[in-house]
XYZ file of C-alpha atoms in Angstrom:
526
model
C 0.445 0.222 0.073
C 1.020 3.821 0.083
C 0.839 6.461 1.840
C -1.233 9.736 1.426
C -2.067 12.899 2.965
C -5.691 13.271 2.962
C -6.457 16.318 5.270
C -3.898 19.371 5.535
C -4.901 22.857 6.000
C -4.450 25.417 2.323
C -2.793 28.281 4.284
C -1.528 29.218 7.832
C 0.865 31.698 9.956
C 3.636 31.273 12.118
C 2.937 29.648 15.386
C -0.015 27.470 14.639
C -0.902 24.356 15.571
C -2.486 22.752 12.760
C -3.379 18.466 11.844
C -2.433 16.251 9.465
C -3.654 13.273 8.814
C -2.302 9.884 6.242
C -4.577 7.058 5.036
C -4.292 3.851 7.441
C -1.615 1.358 6.240
C -1.818 -1.730 5.940
C 0.165 -3.636 7.883
C 2.756 -0.079 9.062
C 3.483 0.264 12.726
C 4.935 3.612 12.031
C 4.685 6.989 10.151
C 7.812 9.092 9.709
C 6.839 13.308 9.388
C 9.732 15.228 7.954
C 8.800 18.587 8.250
C 10.799 21.799 7.800
C 13.356 23.782 10.354
C 11.595 24.979 13.398
C 8.394 23.567 12.681
C 7.440 20.669 15.565
C 5.896 17.024 15.061
C 3.892 15.880 18.514
C 5.681 18.950 19.902
C 9.324 17.187 18.589
C 11.876 18.267 15.935
C 11.651 16.113 12.606
C 11.586 13.624 11.474
C 9.609 12.044 13.775
C 7.882 7.884 13.692
C 3.683 8.514 15.397
C 2.396 4.815 15.397
C -1.617 6.653 14.237
C -1.564 8.199 10.609
C -2.357 11.509 12.337
C 0.835 14.363 13.755
C -0.160 17.848 15.269
C 2.258 20.248 13.234
C 3.723 24.011 15.641
C 4.732 25.718 12.529
C 7.652 27.663 13.242
C 9.465 30.834 10.529
C 9.118 30.339 6.720
C 11.775 29.111 5.642
C 13.940 31.835 3.281
C 13.043 32.104 -0.027
C 9.889 29.990 0.665
C 5.804 30.506 0.811
C 5.225 28.050 3.163
C 6.071 24.597 4.933
C 6.424 21.661 2.636
C 5.092 18.590 4.749
C 6.655 15.044 3.539
C 5.030 11.758 5.588
C 6.130 7.703 4.567
C 4.393 4.791 6.269
C 6.747 1.271 7.266
C 7.071 -1.707 9.271
C 10.020 -4.000 9.996
C 9.898 -5.215 5.983
C 10.131 -1.754 5.008
C 9.137 1.827 3.315
C 6.299 2.903 1.143
C 6.532 5.424 -0.600
C 6.920 9.789 1.023
C 3.890 12.391 0.589
C 4.056 16.084 0.083
C 2.103 18.409 0.869
C 2.454 22.237 0.795
C 0.922 24.689 3.469
C 1.017 28.280 2.210
C 2.302 31.268 5.083
C 3.601 33.719 2.111
C 1.562 35.155 -0.555
C 3.210 36.763 -3.879
C 3.084 40.835 -3.961
C -0.119 41.530 -5.970
C 0.510 41.709 -10.140
C 0.025 45.438 -11.401
C -3.658 47.039 -11.210
C -5.227 47.453 -14.064
C -7.981 50.337 -14.640
C -6.979 54.722 -15.809
C -4.004 56.532 -13.522
C -6.119 59.428 -14.757
C -8.499 61.035 -12.957
C -11.449 64.323 -11.923
C -12.575 65.682 -8.617
C -15.824 64.307 -8.236
C -15.885 60.923 -9.884
C -16.140 57.205 -9.691
C -13.066 54.720 -10.707
C -12.878 50.592 -10.875
C -9.615 48.997 -10.462
C -8.750 44.856 -10.470
C -5.296 43.139 -10.212
C -4.499 39.158 -10.966
C -5.612 36.955 -7.966
C -2.581 35.188 -5.770
C -2.154 31.869 -4.917
C -3.212 31.194 -1.542
C -4.150 34.427 -1.177
C -7.844 34.656 1.250
C -8.503 38.289 0.288
C -7.255 41.747 -0.787
C -6.245 44.879 1.198
C -6.830 48.038 -0.378
C -5.916 51.527 0.107
C -5.464 55.331 -0.991
C -3.993 58.674 -0.401
C -4.737 61.743 -1.208
C -8.854 63.415 -1.086
C -10.026 59.798 -2.473
C -11.538 56.684 -0.779
C -11.669 52.796 -1.736
C -13.712 50.091 -1.411
C -13.888 45.823 -1.719
C -11.935 42.952 -0.444
C -11.610 40.656 -3.753
C -9.290 41.512 -6.791
C -11.273 45.059 -7.718
C -11.215 47.894 -5.559
C -13.926 50.681 -6.174
C -12.623 54.323 -5.653
C -14.906 57.226 -5.220
C -12.144 60.622 -5.534
C -13.442 63.832 -3.974
C -13.890 67.232 -5.131
C -10.685 68.437 -3.497
C -8.672 65.713 -5.715
C -5.698 65.862 -7.759
C -3.051 63.227 -7.192
C -2.925 60.018 -5.033
C -1.291 56.233 -4.722
C -3.978 53.673 -4.835
C -2.175 49.838 -3.500
C -3.506 46.383 -2.874
C -2.289 43.405 -0.432
C -2.759 39.670 -0.882
C -3.563 38.552 2.723
C -4.185 35.542 4.588
C -7.003 34.816 7.327
C -3.829 34.954 10.233
C -3.636 38.312 8.874
C -1.145 38.134 6.628
C -0.385 40.258 3.944
C 1.896 40.209 0.886
C 4.304 43.448 -0.360
C 1.674 45.745 -1.852
C 1.366 46.272 -5.775
C 0.623 50.639 -6.610
C 0.198 53.016 -9.033
C -0.231 56.934 -9.285
C -2.971 58.659 -10.228
C -3.715 62.113 -10.912
C -6.382 64.509 -12.546
C -3.734 66.620 -14.565
C -1.774 65.738 -18.173
C 1.045 63.050 -18.577
C 4.901 64.184 -19.960
C 4.592 66.417 -22.739
C 7.450 64.522 -24.820
C 9.760 65.353 -27.640
C 8.391 67.988 -30.367
C 9.365 66.638 -33.578
C 9.972 68.118 -36.710
C 12.089 70.227 -38.749
C 13.672 73.528 -36.812
C 16.718 74.561 -39.000
C 13.783 76.477 -41.943
C 13.779 78.634 -44.690
C 11.673 81.975 -45.020
C 9.169 80.873 -47.508
C 8.937 77.786 -46.542
C 4.814 75.184 -46.563
C 3.822 72.927 -45.142
C 6.737 71.994 -42.384
C 4.978 69.416 -39.630
C 5.444 69.589 -35.839
C 3.987 66.795 -33.282
C 4.521 65.744 -30.362
C 3.464 61.343 -29.137
C 0.052 61.391 -28.142
C -0.870 62.586 -24.251
C -2.142 60.875 -21.534
C -5.052 62.161 -20.532
C -4.940 65.199 -23.611
C -8.101 66.472 -24.151
C -6.691 69.039 -25.920
C -3.166 70.479 -27.441
C -2.187 74.541 -27.385
C 0.253 75.244 -30.252
C 2.082 79.106 -30.123
C 4.949 80.381 -32.832
C 6.795 83.112 -33.652
C 6.335 85.717 -35.657
C 5.934 85.187 -39.258
C 5.072 81.589 -38.614
C 1.720 81.340 -39.181
C -0.237 77.512 -37.899
C -2.406 76.095 -40.911
C -3.624 73.215 -39.938
C -4.283 70.841 -36.270
C -4.516 73.422 -33.688
C -5.860 71.416 -31.255
C -3.833 68.241 -31.477
C -0.375 67.152 -31.476
C 0.389 67.261 -34.541
C 0.065 71.105 -36.874
C 1.316 71.863 -40.170
C 2.726 75.869 -40.906
C 4.268 78.163 -43.158
C 7.336 79.952 -42.754
C 7.134 84.250 -43.625
C 9.693 85.442 -45.977
C 10.760 87.830 -42.324
C 10.939 84.794 -39.978
C 14.655 84.922 -38.168
C 14.292 83.167 -34.992
C 11.591 82.023 -32.485
C 10.149 79.175 -30.211
C 7.375 76.911 -30.976
C 5.751 75.985 -28.213
C 2.778 73.559 -26.551
C 0.362 72.810 -23.160
C -1.490 69.748 -22.476
C -5.109 70.705 -20.635
C -6.369 66.900 -18.937
C -10.251 66.104 -19.433
C -10.086 67.496 -15.780
C -9.508 71.152 -17.483
C -5.670 70.923 -15.986
C -2.759 72.252 -18.577
C 0.590 70.978 -18.510
C 4.017 73.007 -18.718
C 5.028 73.573 -22.089
C 7.409 71.756 -24.045
C 9.165 74.949 -26.271
C 12.015 74.639 -28.844
C 14.204 76.868 -31.041
C 12.915 76.858 -34.689
C 15.614 78.928 -36.621
C 15.958 80.455 -40.570
C 18.979 79.017 -42.460
C 18.533 81.531 -45.072
C 22.173 83.428 -43.790
C 22.048 87.568 -42.351
C 24.337 89.891 -43.323
C 28.301 89.661 -44.360
C 29.905 91.730 -41.254
C 32.752 94.271 -41.943
C 34.152 94.270 -45.123
C 37.844 94.528 -44.397
C 40.834 95.585 -47.141
C 41.595 99.664 -47.610
C 38.922 101.232 -48.972
C 40.876 104.364 -50.234
C 44.232 105.110 -51.926
C 43.530 101.428 -54.465
C 43.999 103.800 -58.059
C 46.012 101.399 -60.234
C 46.407 98.474 -57.646
C 45.254 94.669 -57.110
C 42.991 95.051 -53.207
C 42.383 91.815 -50.989
C 38.153 92.492 -49.034
C 37.082 90.074 -46.666
C 34.029 88.969 -44.366
C 34.138 87.523 -41.161
C 32.764 83.718 -42.187
C 29.150 83.965 -42.214
C 26.977 80.379 -40.147
C 24.819 78.410 -42.387
C 26.130 80.214 -45.667
C 27.227 78.276 -48.218
C 28.632 80.524 -50.959
C 29.194 84.859 -51.405
C 28.435 86.694 -54.305
C 30.129 89.747 -54.845
C 30.282 92.893 -55.991
C 32.176 95.631 -58.133
C 32.398 99.315 -58.158
C 32.314 100.796 -62.211
C 36.578 100.164 -63.183
C 37.533 97.128 -60.663
C 37.233 93.955 -62.066
C 36.683 90.529 -59.385
C 39.949 88.173 -60.824
C 40.077 85.970 -57.653
C 38.288 84.294 -54.916
C 34.279 85.596 -56.622
C 31.880 82.509 -54.179
C 34.553 82.469 -51.068
C 35.010 85.148 -48.592
C 37.976 86.327 -49.256
C 38.681 87.846 -53.238
C 40.850 89.724 -54.840
C 39.844 93.636 -56.490
C 41.754 95.383 -59.982
C 41.156 98.852 -59.701
C 41.641 100.997 -62.753
C 44.388 103.917 -62.022
C 41.668 106.136 -63.150
C 38.085 104.684 -61.063
C 37.737 107.161 -59.058
C 34.988 106.216 -56.293
C 32.158 103.392 -56.167
C 30.749 101.041 -53.872
C 31.672 97.032 -53.319
C 29.414 95.171 -51.824
C 29.165 91.276 -50.799
C 26.504 89.260 -50.017
C 26.064 85.450 -48.208
C 24.087 83.095 -49.757
C 22.429 78.775 -49.195
C 19.815 76.636 -50.536
C 17.448 79.094 -48.523
C 18.420 82.390 -50.720
C 20.853 85.595 -50.032
C 21.283 87.635 -47.110
C 20.614 91.527 -47.114
C 24.333 93.202 -48.915
C 27.161 94.577 -46.998
C 28.497 97.830 -48.707
C 31.838 99.402 -48.852
C 32.558 102.610 -50.745
C 35.897 102.636 -52.538
C 37.513 105.820 -53.660
C 41.151 105.861 -56.219
C 42.178 108.904 -54.129
C 44.251 108.253 -51.356
C 42.480 109.002 -48.206
C 43.096 112.831 -45.911
C 46.058 113.193 -44.242
C 46.548 112.260 -40.518
C 46.567 114.783 -38.087
C 49.827 117.298 -38.606
C 52.509 117.076 -36.279
C 55.111 120.235 -35.978
C 55.778 123.721 -34.028
C 52.352 126.024 -33.533
C 54.343 128.895 -32.646
C 57.352 129.416 -34.386
C 59.567 133.125 -35.209
C 59.990 134.572 -37.675
C 63.203 133.751 -39.612
C 63.017 130.772 -37.494
C 65.006 127.302 -39.771
C 64.793 123.900 -39.735
C 61.124 123.216 -38.563
C 59.278 119.927 -38.868
C 55.943 118.976 -40.577
C 54.908 115.371 -40.986
C 51.770 113.540 -41.212
C 51.339 110.033 -40.974
C 51.960 107.699 -44.403
C 48.774 107.413 -46.737
C 47.983 104.267 -48.177
C 47.994 104.444 -52.034
C 49.780 108.137 -52.074
C 51.872 109.246 -54.997
C 52.886 112.633 -53.194
C 52.240 114.596 -50.533
C 50.952 118.406 -51.763
C 51.922 120.897 -49.232
C 51.356 124.530 -48.948
C 53.151 127.445 -46.921
C 52.690 130.838 -45.434
C 54.423 133.470 -47.592
C 57.278 133.335 -46.543
C 58.426 130.123 -45.589
C 59.942 127.477 -48.163
C 60.257 123.677 -48.104
C 63.738 122.822 -47.417
C 63.481 119.278 -47.124
C 61.003 116.430 -47.705
C 58.754 118.253 -50.432
C 55.704 116.342 -51.848
C 56.954 113.074 -48.842
C 54.997 113.322 -45.938
C 57.798 114.710 -43.345
C 59.160 118.422 -44.719
C 61.649 120.443 -42.919
C 60.348 124.844 -43.331
C 62.396 127.936 -42.733
C 59.733 130.219 -41.771
C 59.262 133.338 -42.710
C 57.969 136.532 -40.598
C 54.510 136.053 -41.296
C 51.843 133.249 -39.288
C 49.474 130.920 -41.398
C 48.869 127.364 -41.971
C 49.970 124.370 -43.137
C 48.390 122.748 -45.075
C 48.764 118.816 -46.873
C 46.648 117.320 -49.137
C 47.441 113.775 -51.527
C 47.479 112.491 -54.660
C 47.677 110.179 -56.718
C 46.928 108.367 -60.157
C 42.521 108.968 -59.883
C 42.929 112.590 -58.020
C 43.619 114.679 -55.143
C 42.155 114.033 -51.493
C 41.011 116.969 -49.072
C 43.114 118.997 -46.671
C 44.664 119.160 -43.923
C 45.680 122.158 -42.148
C 47.422 123.671 -38.789
C 47.497 126.888 -37.976
C 50.755 128.182 -37.003
C 51.811 131.621 -34.700
C 54.304 133.623 -34.980
C 55.802 135.055 -31.843
C 58.883 135.953 -31.563
C 62.373 136.744 -33.443
C 64.891 134.902 -34.135
C 67.079 137.273 -33.968
C 67.395 141.261 -32.141
C 68.708 144.358 -33.582
C 72.379 144.181 -31.691
C 72.983 140.549 -32.779
C 72.225 139.183 -37.201
C 72.529 135.685 -38.170
C 74.742 136.807 -41.409
C 77.313 136.873 -38.877
C 77.393 133.714 -38.060
C 80.781 131.440 -39.788
C 80.618 127.989 -39.972
C 83.865 125.959 -41.546
C 83.454 123.980 -43.816
C 80.015 122.892 -45.182
C 79.481 120.457 -45.696
C 81.720 118.585 -42.682
C 82.440 115.464 -42.486
C 84.914 115.337 -39.401
C 84.819 119.388 -37.280
C 83.794 122.001 -38.529
C 84.596 125.594 -36.693
C 81.815 127.899 -35.266
C 82.757 131.505 -35.484
C 79.873 134.630 -34.376
C 80.355 138.272 -32.671
C 78.977 138.543 -29.483
C 78.100 142.327 -28.150
C 77.596 140.501 -24.614
C 78.704 138.043 -22.114
C 76.440 135.334 -20.687
C 76.305 132.318 -21.892
C 75.951 130.194 -25.333
C 74.269 127.090 -26.600
C 75.578 125.445 -30.139
C 71.964 122.691 -30.487
C 72.563 120.361 -33.730
C 69.532 118.696 -34.487
C 68.191 116.427 -37.387
C 65.754 116.527 -40.314
C 63.089 114.613 -37.650
C 63.897 116.734 -34.702
C 65.936 114.486 -33.194
C 69.186 116.588 -31.207
C 72.172 115.453 -31.766
C 75.067 117.424 -29.933
C 74.229 120.120 -27.610
C 77.322 122.090 -26.441
C 77.674 125.441 -23.643
C 80.321 128.270 -24.075
C 81.344 131.417 -23.167
C 80.894 133.854 -25.284
C 84.655 134.300 -26.094
C 84.933 131.253 -27.132
C 82.212 131.607 -29.924
C 83.675 135.169 -30.484
C 87.041 133.010 -31.787
C 85.153 130.403 -33.293
C 84.573 126.942 -31.547
C 85.337 123.106 -33.105
C 83.088 120.616 -32.638
C 83.281 117.659 -33.211
C 81.007 116.339 -35.923
C 83.084 112.783 -36.857
C 80.268 110.852 -35.113
C 77.010 111.784 -36.929
C 74.727 110.470 -39.671
C 75.136 111.775 -42.979
C 72.362 113.682 -44.006
C 71.314 118.259 -43.202
C 71.728 119.204 -39.862
C 70.065 122.191 -38.420
C 71.975 124.186 -36.335
C 70.864 126.981 -33.888
C 72.846 129.031 -31.285
C 70.798 130.471 -28.218
C 71.274 132.419 -25.166
C 69.309 132.577 -22.757
C 65.757 131.065 -23.866
C 66.362 133.008 -26.860
C 67.061 131.589 -30.709
C 69.713 134.004 -31.990
C 70.780 132.141 -34.919
C 70.533 128.969 -37.583
C 72.063 128.405 -39.973
C 71.951 124.476 -42.570
C 75.129 122.618 -42.331
C 75.533 118.746 -44.724
C 77.986 116.417 -42.573
C 78.393 113.800 -45.705
């Protein structure tokens, strides 16, 4: 005969005392019971043998990673042992499966939620947070949402008669819309482009959608849905497309936005390269690279020719020997079109000279005065005009001249010239406010020998009064090269000055006393 457990509890709790029965086996003298550690058989640790086909179990802790207790029994006598028969008593429950039902609910509404059956469970415990209540002890719970409901968490546990509860399964319920996904579509558009589509995945619990678009973009279809079609106006540059969703309960989501920009290139930056004095020259002009531009179109003025670089942001332009003036322009281009033009005025003639450097107060008959302007691009000559009596002694037609002054105040005027024309003039007013020599002393009495010289010169000048006298040599740039101090006797008898260390060139010899300029003389060192 075989042994079979005929009665046992389906479920129980730790510490319960339960009775297990088997069939009576003919000839059996004992029944051996095997149980989990901590569970007792008739008050004894298993395995334990009873003479009758029944046992009383005191249930210990549920074994680790187990759902209950396993009980096994076999019958035996002196001749042998029967089969072993086992049964399980559930003492733990699995977590319920996912709750089925809407995760969105409006205030003052109701909803039904359910979960799958849990093996061994005799009941289910439902709970919810927020302004809501739930009823039900089975796999279905009925929820009533209060007037102030915004959000809550609905949970369910499986239970045993002894009060044991499984881990809970939960879901969130809200009255607002779900998360708005990423806006799809092209975000680099061309002005004038039509039928551009933007969309988002359907938003949970959304009853409607509201799109906003930037200036110069218009919605032509789809407003209120999760997909729209737009037309891009000619003046569009950049802006944001935004979307909100409204729930069935009237709750509006936070906006989801995306920046849309025109692919049409912007106006190029400033044009570099000489813009004046370009007569008969080939000049390189350029603009900084423009984002998104695939080419550049240059337009040269009449009298000029693009010789290299058309289509790029750098060109070489040849200007004729008779070029006067005009505009040089450039646009940036791509598949969306061309930008507005960046233009500069260009002139063949040189620019006006800069500020004139030089003394603004002089003495009558003063010599060796230096006047200059910064070099002007493209100028082939500099045209100087002086007051009556003043003469240029060096540097004529250059940007730096040496002047012997006359007796009259007036203006130093300069302009620039090349083959294409003459610039405007720059003026410096000069005032005569002293005399080089008084009646008692005349610079024509000064003797310098030899002149030109290479090593030494002898300077002689009659002097009527005793005192200290100064000799100064200045080159044509105004730099003082030699300064010597002497008395009247040395100057009268002939003062020898060593000039061997001076560079070759023209120098102005100045003799002065007590800050009064007595004489100027031009000497040449060779």
